[in-house]
Amino acid sequence: MSKDVIKNIIVKDDEDYIINMGPQHPSTHGVLRLEVCLNGEIVKYVIPHIGYIHRGIEKMCEADTYKQIIHLTDRMDYLSAHMNNEAVCLAVENALQVEVPERVQYIRAILDELNRLASHQLWWSAFGMDLGALTTFFYGLRDREKILAIFEESFGSRLLHSFNTPGGLMHDVHPNFQKHILEFVKYFRKKLPDYKNLLTDNVIFHNRTKGVGVMSPETAIAFGVTGPSGRGSGFACDVRKVAPYGVYDQLDFKQVLYSEGDSFARYQVRMDEMEESLNLLEQLVAKMPSEGDFTAKMKPIIKLPEGEYYERVETARGELGVFIVSKGEKYPYRMRFRSPNFSNLFVLNTLSKGLKIADLVAISGSLDLVLPDIDR
Amino acid sequence: MENTELMELITKVIPYGTVSQGSQYPEVIVPAGKLHDAAEQLRNLEGQPFDYLINMTAADFTDKFTVYYHMESTQAHNLVVLKADIADRDNAVVETVSDIWVTAEFFEREVFDLFGIRFKNHPDLRRLFLEDDYGFPLRKDFKDEVNIIELPN
Amino acid sequence: MILDIYSFSTLTGAIDKGLNSAMAPWLATLLEFVIVGVVFLIFYALLGLFLVYLERKVCAVIQNRIGPNRVGKWGLLQTIADLIKLLMKELIPIKNADGFLFNLAPFIVIIASFMAIAALPFAKGLQAMDFNIGIFYVMAVSSLGVIGILLAGWSSNSKYSLIGAMRSGAQIISYELSVGLSLLSIVILSGSMQLSTIVQSQADGWWIFKGHILAFISFVIFLIASTAETNRGPFDLAEAESELTAGFHTEYSGIKFAFFFLAEYMNMFIVAAIGATLFLGGWMPLHIGHWQEFNNIMDYIPSVVWFFGKTFFVIYLIMWFKWTFPRLRIDQLLNLEWKYLLPLSLINTVLIAFIALMGWYF
């Protein structure tokens, strides 16, 4: 391990030509403000300014019961709402040593993968838009619609379903749940080559992403860049493998790793993860018990024993950590979310330094940022 | 490596700290003044350097602040929690670890923003989310009559 | 032989004769100018609106959508509704903008494209001005538009606009060379710069077929370079909405924005019309060598249909790759021109000159 310390270097000058990208800007995917210093077209430094959608979720959690908190976590990373729910549920269940029925664990894993797929589809759509290929948006959303229909059928909501509850699920899934998932897997397998033809194999796309924003594994680890962005640099950080939760240790899947570390590698990781998720879905549906409880027996008022609990799950964007300090009451004393996007955002300056302003857009697109998750 | 072995190893390099097995992960409690040194020791731990700072946060216990550092070794995949208590709430200062893990720079800015804990030698200690004259909302004695309406319990 | 029944020269000749017999020649000429001007103005506005509608429909087809279908039959009146909306919008004054230049810029852009349209041969006998340097004139006036874009970017006093304008300037000046050289190859082959002569020279076959593979290469270069010159995707760096929000027209609103918008579509029409005229025979029907019967059948299709058919084919090509490709980066854009297209078109021009000299074309 080298002793070189990776730093976030910003050298300011009085004569800097500053452009404020955002808070309303087409490519910042939300209310992110990037203070970009330019030298002609070349980026000298980027300072992200956040907090435009800070809702104080951590403060709100201190006055909410654990069941109520679930509904707040949806609103952080709204594209991996289910994983956020699951993180809190796992933390509570592990603290209380509750045995969750096997069927629930399988359903949760299925929802994880469906949510991951939906999130990656939306990312693919938006990434193409960032690079100027406007058609990707419609292709991605067309296929995402099928997943949202599955969600709607079982939970009545499409984006923020708050379907988890400590100990299990709110209610049982729709009888057609498995059937529709298998149909979707078959459908999406056929559609994935479209994605490849439209964007992956495009020579302009290669020029725009290959060798752009190269992140070394050391940089990824030092900045805590996790998820597909980190795995594009060869940082093996998939929590599903590193610290398996739920049924992930019983499943056969591989951690997608690329070593190039450029925007194209980050793109490839997500594309491969989509295929991996499809495989996982097939395994999960095949193994899922068709009968059983949808929740464990829980007390009506959940009180965590005094102590500190930390639980990690893999969302579509990286490692989500839930840290609870409990004093034995029905409210958490301190609740903290380690959001993956927060760490992923701040690597932007290091990656885009010395590149063109168009590369900055490509890099921020390839990091797949979701702003409400950063601000919380 | 088993947790007991790891704990022994940590005790060897951080003799001033209290190493114990927490509810989930090994915990190292050090005095606030020694935090930077302890962090450096863990970062350069022989065999399994804790190079990935997962999470850094703080909690307000009304009589003291506690700062938490969750870190992982990317080689051995062990997770360790480093804790330090800051007794002086009015003038809470602790040394930064952003020169050890660069990601700490932003976690520390967040903690400064929400708790008012200052970090010595931090390269860019500004508020992250809130305005400059806003209070420190995650302190337990924070009151905001305008924006937060307290419900009777 | 091309049939004369579809020739517009009888119509235009009759109008000319009638006017001259009714009034003094100078008055007749003046009135003819006014008539031509009004006709072009109406044509320009209607075509611009139709092109916007067409683009929305084409992109809808590419993106698995239906596109506008609410206003009028098949949404045909949608763009007119949009125009009315734009006309009624507030013209937001920009505080620190250079007022005079800011207001002037959209007019320069639209005048440049309006001037270019005058020299286009729409059909047999339907051409407002048949210059003997027609192609040179079109090239010259259509590149005046960049002045308007630069002015718009500079006078808006906005950083996004300025970057967009600078990109646009660099881009148009670079790609002008390739457009010029690829057009030059046809000028060499036909031996004239007059657009009517160029069309006539394709009576026995279009240049894209007659000029072997070299003319085809010229056509491809022309298509790429002219797309770049009109600031359309994948070369729309001057607008690049994911980077510069809207580039040089970020600060414009209402009808001034509509002028930029309209000019963009008309520029696309102009380059497509030039491409169709030079490479695809303009209004000349498809003629194949000595197949007399086939040629006669083709002659029954009016020349104006041929012209617009070919032009809209080229427009469709340009739209097709706008909606399929990602955008290039500025350095890649300039690399493409200076390192690939320009040497290629230089060599191509030399080779074309050689085969023209040897008479090796059909």
mmCIF file of C-alpha atoms in Angstrom, chain A residues 25 45 58 89 92 124 155 173 193 195 211 226 263 276 295 299 302 314 348 363 366:
data_model
loop_
_atom_site.group_PDB
_atom_site.id
_atom_site.type_symbol
_atom_site.label_atom_id
_atom_site.label_comp_id
_atom_site.label_asym_id
_atom_site.label_seq_id
_atom_site.Cartn_x
_atom_site.Cartn_y
_atom_site.Cartn_z
ATOM 1 C CA HIS A 25 -29.297 22.779 -14.991
ATOM 2 C CA TYR A 45 -11.624 22.799 -10.565
ATOM 3 C CA GLU A 58 -31.776 12.525 10.257
ATOM 4 C CA CYS A 89 -35.468 -3.020 8.498
ATOM 5 C CA VAL A 92 -33.912 -3.136 13.449
ATOM 6 C CA TRP A 124 -28.831 4.536 -18.828
ATOM 7 C CA PHE A 155 -47.817 -2.517 -3.716
ATOM 8 C CA VAL A 173 -47.403 -9.939 -2.889
ATOM 9 C CA PRO A 193 -29.297 -5.825 -27.406
ATOM 10 C CA TYR A 195 -29.239 -0.815 -25.631
ATOM 11 C CA GLY A 211 -10.238 7.273 -20.999
ATOM 12 C CA THR A 226 -18.731 2.585 -3.918
ATOM 13 C CA SER A 263 -16.465 6.479 -17.600
ATOM 14 C CA GLU A 276 -26.511 -10.183 -13.543
ATOM 15 C CA THR A 295 -43.971 -11.058 8.250
ATOM 16 C CA LYS A 299 -44.424 -6.193 18.979
ATOM 17 C CA ILE A 302 -40.639 -1.554 18.545
ATOM 18 C CA GLU A 314 -25.911 -2.400 -1.482
ATOM 19 C CA LEU A 348 -15.926 14.847 -9.249
ATOM 20 C CA ILE A 363 -18.288 12.005 -15.650
ATOM 21 C CA SER A 366 -21.332 8.117 -15.169
#
